[in-house]
Short mmCIF file of C-alpha atoms in Angstrom, two decimals:
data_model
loop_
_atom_site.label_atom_id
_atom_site.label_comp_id
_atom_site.label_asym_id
_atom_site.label_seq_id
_atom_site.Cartn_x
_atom_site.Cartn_y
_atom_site.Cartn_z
CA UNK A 17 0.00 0.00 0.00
CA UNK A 18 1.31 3.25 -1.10
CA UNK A 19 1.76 6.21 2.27
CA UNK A 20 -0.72 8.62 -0.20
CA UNK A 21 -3.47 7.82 -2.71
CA UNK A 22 -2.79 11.38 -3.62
CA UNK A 23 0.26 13.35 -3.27
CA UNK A 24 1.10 17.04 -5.16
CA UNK A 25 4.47 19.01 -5.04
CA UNK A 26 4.08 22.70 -4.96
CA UNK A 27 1.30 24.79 -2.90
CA UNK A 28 0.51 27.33 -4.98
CA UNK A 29 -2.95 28.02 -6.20
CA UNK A 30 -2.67 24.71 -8.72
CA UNK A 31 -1.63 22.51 -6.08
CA UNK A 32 -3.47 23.89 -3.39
CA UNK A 33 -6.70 23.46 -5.15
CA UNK A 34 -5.68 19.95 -6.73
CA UNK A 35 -4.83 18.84 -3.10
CA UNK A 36 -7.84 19.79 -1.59
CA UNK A 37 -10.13 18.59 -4.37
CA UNK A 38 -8.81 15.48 -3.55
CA UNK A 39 -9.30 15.68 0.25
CA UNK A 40 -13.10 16.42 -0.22
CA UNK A 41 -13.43 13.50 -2.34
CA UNK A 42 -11.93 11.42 0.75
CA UNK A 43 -8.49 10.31 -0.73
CA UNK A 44 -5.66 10.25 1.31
CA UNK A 45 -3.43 13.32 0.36
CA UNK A 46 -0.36 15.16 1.12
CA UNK A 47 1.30 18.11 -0.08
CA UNK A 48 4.95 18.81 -0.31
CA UNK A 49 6.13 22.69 0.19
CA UNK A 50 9.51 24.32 1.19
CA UNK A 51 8.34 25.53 5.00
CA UNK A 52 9.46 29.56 3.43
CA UNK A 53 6.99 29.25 0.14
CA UNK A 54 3.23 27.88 1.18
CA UNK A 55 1.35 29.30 -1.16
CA UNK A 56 4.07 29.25 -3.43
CA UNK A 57 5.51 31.93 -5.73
CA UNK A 58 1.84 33.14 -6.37
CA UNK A 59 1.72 34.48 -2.77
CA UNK A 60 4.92 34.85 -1.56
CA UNK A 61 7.08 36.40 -4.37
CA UNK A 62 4.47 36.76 -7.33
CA UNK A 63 0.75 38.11 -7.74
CA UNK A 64 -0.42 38.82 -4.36
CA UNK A 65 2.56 41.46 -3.29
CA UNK A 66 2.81 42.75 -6.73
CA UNK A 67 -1.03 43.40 -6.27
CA UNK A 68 -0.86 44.74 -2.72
CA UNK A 69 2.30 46.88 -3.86
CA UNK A 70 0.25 48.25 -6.78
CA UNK A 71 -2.71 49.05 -4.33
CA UNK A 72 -0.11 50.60 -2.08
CA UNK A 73 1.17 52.98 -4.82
CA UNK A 74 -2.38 54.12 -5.47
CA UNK A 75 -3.27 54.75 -2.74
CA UNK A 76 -0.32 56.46 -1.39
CA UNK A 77 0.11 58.11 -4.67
CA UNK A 78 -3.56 59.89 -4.52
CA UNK A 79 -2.94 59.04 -8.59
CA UNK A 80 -6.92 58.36 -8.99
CA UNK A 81 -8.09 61.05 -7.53
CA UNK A 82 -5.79 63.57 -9.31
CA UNK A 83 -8.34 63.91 -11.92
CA UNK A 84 -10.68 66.16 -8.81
CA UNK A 85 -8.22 67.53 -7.01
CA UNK A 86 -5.51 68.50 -9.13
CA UNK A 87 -1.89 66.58 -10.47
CA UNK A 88 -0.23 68.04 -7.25
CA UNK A 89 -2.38 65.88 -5.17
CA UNK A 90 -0.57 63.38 -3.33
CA UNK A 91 -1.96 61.60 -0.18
CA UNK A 92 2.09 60.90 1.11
CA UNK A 93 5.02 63.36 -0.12
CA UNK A 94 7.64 60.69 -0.40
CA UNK A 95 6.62 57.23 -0.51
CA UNK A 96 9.20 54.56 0.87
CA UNK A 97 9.69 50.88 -0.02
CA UNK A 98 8.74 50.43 3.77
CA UNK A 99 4.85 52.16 3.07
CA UNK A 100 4.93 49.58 0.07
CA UNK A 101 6.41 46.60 2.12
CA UNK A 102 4.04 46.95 5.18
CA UNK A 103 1.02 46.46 3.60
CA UNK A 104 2.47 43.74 1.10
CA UNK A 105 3.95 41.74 4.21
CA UNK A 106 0.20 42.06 6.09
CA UNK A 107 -1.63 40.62 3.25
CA UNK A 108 1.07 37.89 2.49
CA UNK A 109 0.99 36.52 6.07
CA UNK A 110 -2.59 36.64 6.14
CA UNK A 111 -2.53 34.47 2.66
CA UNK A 112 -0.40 32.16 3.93
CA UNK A 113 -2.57 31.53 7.13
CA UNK A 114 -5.40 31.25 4.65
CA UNK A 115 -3.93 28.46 2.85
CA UNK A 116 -2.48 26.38 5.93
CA UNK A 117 -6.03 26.53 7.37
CA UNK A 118 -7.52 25.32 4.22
CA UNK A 119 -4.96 22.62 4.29
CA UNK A 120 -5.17 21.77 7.51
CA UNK A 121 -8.93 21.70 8.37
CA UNK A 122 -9.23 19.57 4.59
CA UNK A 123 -6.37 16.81 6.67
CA UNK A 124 -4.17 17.25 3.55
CA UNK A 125 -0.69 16.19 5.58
CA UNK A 126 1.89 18.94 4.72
CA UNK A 127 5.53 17.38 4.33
CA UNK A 128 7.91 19.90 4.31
CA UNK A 129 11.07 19.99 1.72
CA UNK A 130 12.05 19.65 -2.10
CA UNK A 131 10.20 16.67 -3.54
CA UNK A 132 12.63 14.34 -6.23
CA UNK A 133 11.33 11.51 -7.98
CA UNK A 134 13.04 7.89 -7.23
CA UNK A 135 10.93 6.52 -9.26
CA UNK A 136 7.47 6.73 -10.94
CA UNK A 137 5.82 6.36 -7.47
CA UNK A 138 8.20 7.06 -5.11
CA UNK A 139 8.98 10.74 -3.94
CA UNK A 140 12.47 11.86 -1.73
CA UNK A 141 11.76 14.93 0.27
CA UNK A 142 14.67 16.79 1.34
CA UNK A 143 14.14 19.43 4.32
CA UNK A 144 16.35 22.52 5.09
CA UNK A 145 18.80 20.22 7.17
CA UNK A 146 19.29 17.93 4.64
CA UNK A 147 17.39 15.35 6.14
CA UNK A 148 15.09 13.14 3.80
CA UNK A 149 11.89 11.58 3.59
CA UNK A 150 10.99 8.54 0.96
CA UNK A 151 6.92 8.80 0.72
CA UNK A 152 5.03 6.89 -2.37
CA UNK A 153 1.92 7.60 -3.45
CA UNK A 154 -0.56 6.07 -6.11
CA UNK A 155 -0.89 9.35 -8.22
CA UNK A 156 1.25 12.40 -8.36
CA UNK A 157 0.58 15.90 -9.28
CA UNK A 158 3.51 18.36 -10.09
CA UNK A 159 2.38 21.84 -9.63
CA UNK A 160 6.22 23.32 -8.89
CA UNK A 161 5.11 26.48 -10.78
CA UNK A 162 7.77 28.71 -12.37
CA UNK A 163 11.34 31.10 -11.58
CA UNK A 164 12.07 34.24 -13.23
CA UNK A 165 14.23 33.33 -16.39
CA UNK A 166 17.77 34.52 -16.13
CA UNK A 167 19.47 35.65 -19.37
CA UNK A 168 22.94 33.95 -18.84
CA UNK A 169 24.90 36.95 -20.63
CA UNK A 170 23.31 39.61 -17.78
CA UNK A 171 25.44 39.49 -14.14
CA UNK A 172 22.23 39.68 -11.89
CA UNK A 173 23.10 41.02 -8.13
CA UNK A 174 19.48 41.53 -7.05
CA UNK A 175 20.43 45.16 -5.68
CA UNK A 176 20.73 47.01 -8.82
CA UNK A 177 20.50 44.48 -11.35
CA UNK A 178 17.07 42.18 -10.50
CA UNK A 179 14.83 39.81 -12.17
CA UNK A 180 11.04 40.59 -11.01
CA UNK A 181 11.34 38.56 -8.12
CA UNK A 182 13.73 41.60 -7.08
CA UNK A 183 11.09 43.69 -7.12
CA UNK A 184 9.52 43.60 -3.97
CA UNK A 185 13.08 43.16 -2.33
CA UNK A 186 14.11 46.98 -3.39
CA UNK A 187 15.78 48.91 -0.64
CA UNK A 188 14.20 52.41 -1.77
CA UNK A 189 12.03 53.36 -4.70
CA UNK A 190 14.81 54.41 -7.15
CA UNK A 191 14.62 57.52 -8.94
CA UNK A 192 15.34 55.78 -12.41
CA UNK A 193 14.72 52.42 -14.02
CA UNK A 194 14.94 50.14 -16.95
CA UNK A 195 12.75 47.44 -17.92
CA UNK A 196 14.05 45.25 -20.20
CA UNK A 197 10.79 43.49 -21.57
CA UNK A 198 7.33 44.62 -22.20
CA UNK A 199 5.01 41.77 -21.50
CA UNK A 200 2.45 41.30 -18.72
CA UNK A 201 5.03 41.65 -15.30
CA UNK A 202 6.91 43.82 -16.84
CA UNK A 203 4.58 46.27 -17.87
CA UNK A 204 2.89 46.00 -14.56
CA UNK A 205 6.14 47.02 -12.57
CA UNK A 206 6.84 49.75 -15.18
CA UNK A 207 3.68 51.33 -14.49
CA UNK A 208 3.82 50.53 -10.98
CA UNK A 209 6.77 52.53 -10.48
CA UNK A 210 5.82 55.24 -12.98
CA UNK A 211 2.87 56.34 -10.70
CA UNK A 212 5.64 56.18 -7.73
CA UNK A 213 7.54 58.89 -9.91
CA UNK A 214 10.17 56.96 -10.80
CA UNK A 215 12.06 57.77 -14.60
CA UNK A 216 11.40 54.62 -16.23
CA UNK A 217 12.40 53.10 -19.74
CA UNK A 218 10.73 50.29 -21.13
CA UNK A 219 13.20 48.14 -23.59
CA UNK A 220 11.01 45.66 -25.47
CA UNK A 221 12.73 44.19 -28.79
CA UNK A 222 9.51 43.44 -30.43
CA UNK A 223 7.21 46.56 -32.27
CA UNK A 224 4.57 46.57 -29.81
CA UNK A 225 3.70 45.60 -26.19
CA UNK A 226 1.17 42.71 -24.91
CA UNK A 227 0.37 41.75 -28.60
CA UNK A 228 -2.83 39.47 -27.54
CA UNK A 229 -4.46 42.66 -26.32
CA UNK A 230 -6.82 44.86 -28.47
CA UNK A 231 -5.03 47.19 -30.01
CA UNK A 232 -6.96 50.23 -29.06
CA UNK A 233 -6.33 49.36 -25.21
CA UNK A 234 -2.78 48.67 -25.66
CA UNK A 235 -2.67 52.16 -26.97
CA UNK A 236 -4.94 54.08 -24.47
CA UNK A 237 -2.48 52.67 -21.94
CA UNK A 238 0.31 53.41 -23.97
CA UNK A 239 -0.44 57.05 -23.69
CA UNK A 240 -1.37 57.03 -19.88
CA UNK A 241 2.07 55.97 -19.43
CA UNK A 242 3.84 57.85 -21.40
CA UNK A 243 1.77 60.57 -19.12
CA UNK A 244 3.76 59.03 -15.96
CA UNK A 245 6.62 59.79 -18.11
CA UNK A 246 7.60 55.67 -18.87
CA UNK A 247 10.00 56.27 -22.28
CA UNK A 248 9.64 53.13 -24.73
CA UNK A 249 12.07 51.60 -26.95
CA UNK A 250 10.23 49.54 -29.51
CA UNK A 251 12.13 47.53 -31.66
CA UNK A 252 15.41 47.59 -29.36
CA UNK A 253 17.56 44.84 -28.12
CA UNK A 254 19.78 45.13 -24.85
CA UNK A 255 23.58 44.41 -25.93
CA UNK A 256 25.13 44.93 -22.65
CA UNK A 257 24.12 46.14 -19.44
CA UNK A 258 27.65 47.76 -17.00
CA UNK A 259 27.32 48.43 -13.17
CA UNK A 260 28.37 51.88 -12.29
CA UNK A 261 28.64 53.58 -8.88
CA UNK A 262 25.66 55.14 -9.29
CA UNK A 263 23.79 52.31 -10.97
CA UNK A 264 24.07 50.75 -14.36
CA UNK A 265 23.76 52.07 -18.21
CA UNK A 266 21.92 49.59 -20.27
CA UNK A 267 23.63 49.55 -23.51
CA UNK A 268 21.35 48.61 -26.54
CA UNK A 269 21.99 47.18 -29.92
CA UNK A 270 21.25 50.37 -31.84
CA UNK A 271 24.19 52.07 -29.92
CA UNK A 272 21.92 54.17 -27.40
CA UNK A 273 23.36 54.10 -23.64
CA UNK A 274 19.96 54.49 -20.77
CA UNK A 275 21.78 55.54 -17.46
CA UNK A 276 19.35 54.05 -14.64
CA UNK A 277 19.59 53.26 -10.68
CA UNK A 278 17.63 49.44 -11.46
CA UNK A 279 17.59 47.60 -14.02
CA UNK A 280 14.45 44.91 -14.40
CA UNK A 281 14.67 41.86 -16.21
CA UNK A 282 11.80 40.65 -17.22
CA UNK A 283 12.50 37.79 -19.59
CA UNK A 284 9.53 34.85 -19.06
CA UNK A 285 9.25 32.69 -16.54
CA UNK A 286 10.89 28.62 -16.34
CA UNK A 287 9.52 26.13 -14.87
CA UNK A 288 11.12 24.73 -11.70
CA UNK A 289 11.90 20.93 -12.90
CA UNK A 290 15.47 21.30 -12.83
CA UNK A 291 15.44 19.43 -9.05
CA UNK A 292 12.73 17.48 -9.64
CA UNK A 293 14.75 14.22 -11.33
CA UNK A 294 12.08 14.02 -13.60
CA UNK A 295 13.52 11.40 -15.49
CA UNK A 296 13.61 8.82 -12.09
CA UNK A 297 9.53 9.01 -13.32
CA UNK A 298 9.98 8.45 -17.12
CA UNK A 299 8.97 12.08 -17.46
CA UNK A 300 11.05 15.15 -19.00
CA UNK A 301 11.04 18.65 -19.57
CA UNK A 302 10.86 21.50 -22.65
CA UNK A 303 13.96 23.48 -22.86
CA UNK A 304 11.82 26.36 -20.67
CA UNK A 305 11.75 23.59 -17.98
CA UNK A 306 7.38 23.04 -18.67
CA UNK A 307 5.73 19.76 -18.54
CA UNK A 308 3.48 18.47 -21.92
CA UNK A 309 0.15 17.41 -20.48
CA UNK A 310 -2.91 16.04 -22.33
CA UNK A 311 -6.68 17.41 -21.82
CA UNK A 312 -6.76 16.24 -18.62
CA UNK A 313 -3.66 17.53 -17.15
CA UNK A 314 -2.44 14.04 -17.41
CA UNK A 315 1.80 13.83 -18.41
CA UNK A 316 3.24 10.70 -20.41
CA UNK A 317 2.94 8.76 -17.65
CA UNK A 318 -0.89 8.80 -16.86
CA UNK A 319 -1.10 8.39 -13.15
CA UNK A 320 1.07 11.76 -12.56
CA UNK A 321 -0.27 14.52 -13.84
CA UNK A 322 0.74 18.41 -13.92
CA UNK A 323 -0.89 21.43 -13.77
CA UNK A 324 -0.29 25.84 -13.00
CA UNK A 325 2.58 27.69 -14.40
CA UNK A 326 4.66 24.19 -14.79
CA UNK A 327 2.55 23.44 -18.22
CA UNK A 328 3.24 26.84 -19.57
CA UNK A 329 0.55 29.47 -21.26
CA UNK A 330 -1.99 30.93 -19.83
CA UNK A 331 0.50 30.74 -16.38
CA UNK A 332 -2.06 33.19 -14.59
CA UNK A 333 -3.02 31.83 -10.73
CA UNK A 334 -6.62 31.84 -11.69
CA UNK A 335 -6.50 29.41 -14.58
CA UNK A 336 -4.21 27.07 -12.39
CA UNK A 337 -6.65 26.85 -9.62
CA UNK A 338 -9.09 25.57 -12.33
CA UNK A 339 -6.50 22.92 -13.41
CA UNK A 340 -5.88 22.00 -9.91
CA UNK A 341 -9.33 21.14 -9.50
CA UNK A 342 -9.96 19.19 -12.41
CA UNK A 343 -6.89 16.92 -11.90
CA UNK A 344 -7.16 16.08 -8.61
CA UNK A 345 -10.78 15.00 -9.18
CA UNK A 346 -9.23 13.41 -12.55
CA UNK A 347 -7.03 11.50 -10.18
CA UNK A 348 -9.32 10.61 -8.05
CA UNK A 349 -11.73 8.81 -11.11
CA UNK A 350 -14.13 11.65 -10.46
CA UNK A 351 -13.82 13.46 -13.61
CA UNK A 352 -15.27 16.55 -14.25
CA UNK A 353 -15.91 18.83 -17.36
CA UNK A 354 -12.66 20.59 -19.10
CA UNK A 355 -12.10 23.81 -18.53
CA UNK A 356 -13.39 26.73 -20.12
CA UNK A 357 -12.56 27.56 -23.71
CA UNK A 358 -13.66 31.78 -22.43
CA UNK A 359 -10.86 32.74 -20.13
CA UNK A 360 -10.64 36.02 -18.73
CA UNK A 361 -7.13 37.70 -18.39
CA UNK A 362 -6.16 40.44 -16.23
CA UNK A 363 -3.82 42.58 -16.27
CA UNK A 364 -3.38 44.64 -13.08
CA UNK A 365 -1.32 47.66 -14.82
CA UNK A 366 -2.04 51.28 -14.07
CA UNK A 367 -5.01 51.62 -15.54
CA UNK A 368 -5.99 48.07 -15.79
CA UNK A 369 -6.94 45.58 -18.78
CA UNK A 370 -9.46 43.26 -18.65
CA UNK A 371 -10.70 41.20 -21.64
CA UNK A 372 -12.21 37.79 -22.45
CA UNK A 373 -12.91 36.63 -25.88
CA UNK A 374 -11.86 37.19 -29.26
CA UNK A 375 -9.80 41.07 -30.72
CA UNK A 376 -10.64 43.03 -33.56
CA UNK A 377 -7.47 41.77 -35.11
CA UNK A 378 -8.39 38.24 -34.53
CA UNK A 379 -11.70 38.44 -35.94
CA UNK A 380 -10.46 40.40 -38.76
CA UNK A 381 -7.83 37.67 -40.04
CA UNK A 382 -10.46 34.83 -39.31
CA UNK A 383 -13.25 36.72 -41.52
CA UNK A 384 -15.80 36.76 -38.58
CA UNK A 385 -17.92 39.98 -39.70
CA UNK A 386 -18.26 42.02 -35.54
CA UNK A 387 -19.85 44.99 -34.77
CA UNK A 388 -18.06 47.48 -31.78
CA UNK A 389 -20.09 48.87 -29.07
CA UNK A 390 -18.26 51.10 -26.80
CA UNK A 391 -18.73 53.14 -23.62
CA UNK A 392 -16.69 55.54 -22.51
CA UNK A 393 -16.10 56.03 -18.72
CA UNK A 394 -16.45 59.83 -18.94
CA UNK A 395 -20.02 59.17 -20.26
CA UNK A 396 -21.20 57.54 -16.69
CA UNK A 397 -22.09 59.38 -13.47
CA UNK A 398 -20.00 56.72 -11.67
CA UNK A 399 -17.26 57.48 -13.81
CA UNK A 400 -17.52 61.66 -13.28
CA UNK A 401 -17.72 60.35 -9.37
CA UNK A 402 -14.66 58.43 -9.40
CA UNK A 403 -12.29 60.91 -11.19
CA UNK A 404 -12.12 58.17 -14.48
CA UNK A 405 -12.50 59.85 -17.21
CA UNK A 406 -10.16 58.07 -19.50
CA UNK A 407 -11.60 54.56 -18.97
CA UNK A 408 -13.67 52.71 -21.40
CA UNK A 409 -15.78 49.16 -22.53
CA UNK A 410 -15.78 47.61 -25.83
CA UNK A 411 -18.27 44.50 -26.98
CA UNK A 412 -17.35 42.74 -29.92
CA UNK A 413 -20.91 41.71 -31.72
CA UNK A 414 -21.93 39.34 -34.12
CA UNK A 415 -24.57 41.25 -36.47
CA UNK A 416 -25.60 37.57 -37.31
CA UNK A 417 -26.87 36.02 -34.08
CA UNK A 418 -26.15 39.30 -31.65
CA UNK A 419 -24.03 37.21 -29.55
CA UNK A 420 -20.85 38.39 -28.00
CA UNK A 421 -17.62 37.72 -29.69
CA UNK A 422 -15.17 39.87 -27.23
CA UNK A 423 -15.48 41.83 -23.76
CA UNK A 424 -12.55 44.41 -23.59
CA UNK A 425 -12.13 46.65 -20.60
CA UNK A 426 -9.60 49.45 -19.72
CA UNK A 427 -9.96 51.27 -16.46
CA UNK A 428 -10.88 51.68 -12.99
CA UNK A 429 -12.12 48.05 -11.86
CA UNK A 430 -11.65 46.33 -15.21
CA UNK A 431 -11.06 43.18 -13.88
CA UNK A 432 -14.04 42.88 -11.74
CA UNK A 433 -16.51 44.68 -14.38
CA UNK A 434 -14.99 42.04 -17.30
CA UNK A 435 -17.51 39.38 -15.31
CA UNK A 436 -20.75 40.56 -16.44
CA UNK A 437 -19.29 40.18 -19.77
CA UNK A 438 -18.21 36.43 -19.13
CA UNK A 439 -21.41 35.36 -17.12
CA UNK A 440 -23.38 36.68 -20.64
CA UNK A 441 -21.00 34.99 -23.12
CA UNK A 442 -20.54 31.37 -21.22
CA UNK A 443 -24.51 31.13 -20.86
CA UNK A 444 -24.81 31.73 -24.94
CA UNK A 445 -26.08 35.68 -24.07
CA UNK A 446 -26.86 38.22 -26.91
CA UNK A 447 -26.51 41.76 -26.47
CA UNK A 448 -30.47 41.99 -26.54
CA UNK A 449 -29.97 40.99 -22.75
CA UNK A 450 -27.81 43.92 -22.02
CA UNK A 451 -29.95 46.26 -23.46
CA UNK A 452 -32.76 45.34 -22.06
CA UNK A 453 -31.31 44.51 -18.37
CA UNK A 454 -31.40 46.95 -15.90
CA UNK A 455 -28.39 48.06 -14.29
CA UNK A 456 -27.99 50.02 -10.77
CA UNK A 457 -27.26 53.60 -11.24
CA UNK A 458 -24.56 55.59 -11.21
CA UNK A 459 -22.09 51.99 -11.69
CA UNK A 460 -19.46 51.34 -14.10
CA UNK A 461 -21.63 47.95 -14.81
CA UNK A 462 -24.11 50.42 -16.75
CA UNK A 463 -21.35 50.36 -19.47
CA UNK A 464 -22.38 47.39 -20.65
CA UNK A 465 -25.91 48.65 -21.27
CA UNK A 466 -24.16 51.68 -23.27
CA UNK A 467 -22.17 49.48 -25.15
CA UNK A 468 -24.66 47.28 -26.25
CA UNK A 469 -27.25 50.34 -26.94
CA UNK A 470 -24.19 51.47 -29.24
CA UNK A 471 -23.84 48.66 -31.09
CA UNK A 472 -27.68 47.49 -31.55
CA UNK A 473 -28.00 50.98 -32.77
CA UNK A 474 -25.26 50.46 -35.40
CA UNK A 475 -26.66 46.59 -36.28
CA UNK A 476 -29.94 48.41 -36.62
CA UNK A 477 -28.39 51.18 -38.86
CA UNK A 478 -26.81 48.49 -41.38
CA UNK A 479 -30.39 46.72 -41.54
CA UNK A 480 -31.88 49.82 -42.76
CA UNK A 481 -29.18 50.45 -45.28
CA UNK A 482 -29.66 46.98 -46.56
CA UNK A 483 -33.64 47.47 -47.08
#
């Protein structure tokens, strides 16, 4: 008899959720977790403190209400990385008693360590002393998550140059930085510390930033930042970046030299297999350290399974959960529905971006006729309340059937607001329903109703024209 019917390696939100799926279905189960990381990098290093620095900043900042009361309001003169740090460390200890709770009172056993394969069923667990652990267990899931990719060329020293881990291990807010890649974290930080009044510089060697965003949002956000002053080089690869006393200058391929106290790599993220012995299980890794799994987060060898960050895109905490939960009732022989083809992403810049569905681009190039309805924040009472004058909501509309094709959000609460917008595309809504619903008033939510008046009003338009 094996010591677990169930046992997962790594607590974040994909194994936390995959562990106690399992417990409720009455399997045996145990979790393995360095005794520094429950919760994993999603709570200790990764979303929640980026999240609660980001709140911070605004906060602090006054930056939303700057629209009422003028661009020299500030609610604290000089913000310190100890403001920031308080409130992160308060919400990341409650997190973490969160998830031990959950844990415990679900009598998943936590073994604490680095889990290594022996072999297919058999798991080593190696504490901070050294001291180790054999445990087997009937099915496995890896949910190790992911590191911070290190370019091997750039001499990291996680003082001046950091990786985004770094981030929320500054010293001081420095007065200039350079972030060298333009996708989801590091956009995030560069706004982040834009609204802190920090000089930064965004290096990104592609023409445009967060590509699988509409385009109109990427460029309304675009614009914001270049109002916090963020500089972008488009098109621009880093050659060289050389510590100086007072920081570094980030040398790039096109000969320009950007002088800066940090430097931020943001490169992608690898998947932490490396220590895993993966091959002791008949099992192996892509060259970005991520796992192949089949529909049912099942690897190669079909009684472990992986799921989170480890299998690679969408690598957002939200989707793992999800994956979590349908594996560990997978493993248990309880199998439940796939997931979702309608994700929602979020991205928690400054303004935020919220979308779920399809892009103008992408139903352009697949020939699907849409129709835009938008509402612009400035249009609302809630949004003349709030200061938010810049935000906005797009549908995406099939003149065919009415349904909706995209949700796209930029703005104060976009990543709540997107939900409407997924509740009325995964029940097979059309954008009669939003016209016709109600909405409570003044709320950003009655931007959906605009929307959809706006585009029923252009459907209607075309009808005419084609009588």
């Amino acid at each position: 008899m094996s010591d677990f019917e169930v046992l997962v390696l790594g607590s974040g939100p994909g194994g936390q959720k995959a562990a106690i799926a399992a417990a409720k279905l009455e399997r045996k189960v145990a979790i393995v977790e360095r005794r520094d990381m429950i919760g994993g990098v999603c709570i200790n290093t990764g979303t929640i403190p980026s999240k609660t620095m980001r709140e911070a900043v605004l906060y602090l900042t006054g930056l939303n209400q700057r629209e009422m009361y003028g661009q020299s309001y500030r609610l604290k003169e000089d913000v310190t990385i100890a403001d920031l740090t308080m409130r992160t460390a308060h919400v990341v200890g409650r997190e973490i008693d969160v998830v031990r709770s959950q844990l415990s009172r679900n009598h998943v056993t936590m073994l604490v360590g680095c889990g290594r394969f022996l072999d297919p069923h058999s798991v080593e667990i190696a504490d901070e002393n050294g001291k180790t652990t054999k445990v087997t267990a009937d099915k496995i899931i890896i949910a190790t998550g992911t590191r911070p990719a290190r370019p091997a060329s750039v001499d990291f020293d996680d003082r001046t140059i950091i990786d985004s881990d770094g981030m929320v291990r500054l010293e001081r807010v420095p007065e200039s930085m350079v972030v060298v890649g333009a996708g989801v974290i590091g956009i995030e930080y560069a706004s982040m510390f834009a609204a802190l009044g920090t000089k930064v510089t965004v290096v990104e060697r592609r023409d445009r930033m967060l590509e699988f965003c509409d385009l109109e949002v990427v460029e309304a956000l675009k614009y914001h930042l270049r109002d916090l002053a963020v500089t972008f080089r488009f098109g621009e690869t880093v050659a060289s970046v050389e510590r100086r006393a007072r920081g570094c200058v980030t040398v790039l391929e096109s000969g320009k030299k950007i002088p800066a106290e940090t430097v931020m790599y943001s490169a992608g993220r690898n998947g932490v297999t490396d220590g895993l012995g993966l091959a002791a299980a008949g099992l192996s890794a892509d060259e970005r350290g991520r796992i192949a799994v089949d529909e049912h987060y099942r690897t190669a060898v079909p009684h472990i399974y992986a799921v989170g960050d480890v299998i690679g895109f969408p690598a957002l905490a939200a989707t793992s959960m999800e994956q979590g939960r349908i594996a560990g009732h997978h493993a248990c022989d309880e199998p439940l529905n796939g997931i979702s083809h309608l994700q929602p992403i979020g991205i928690y810049t400054v303004p935020e971006i919220s979308f779920i569905g399809k892009t103008e681009d992408e139903l352009t190039k697949s020939l699907i006729p849409f129709e835009v309805g938008v509402s612009r924040y400035r249009e609302l009472a809630r949004g003349q309340i709030i200061g938010d004058t810049y935000g906005m909501l797009k549908l995406l509309v099939s003149p065919e059937d009415r349904g909706l094709l995209g949700v796209h959000v930029f703005g104060t609460g976009a990543t709540e607001l997107l939900h409407i917008g997924q509740a009325v595309m995964g029940c097979g809504g059309t954008v009669d329903y939003l016209v016709d619903a109600v909405f409570n008033y003044p709320t950003l939510a009655e931007s959906y109703k605009v929307a959809a008046l706006d585009a029923m009003n252009k459907i209607r338009r075309m009808a005419r024209f084609a009588d």
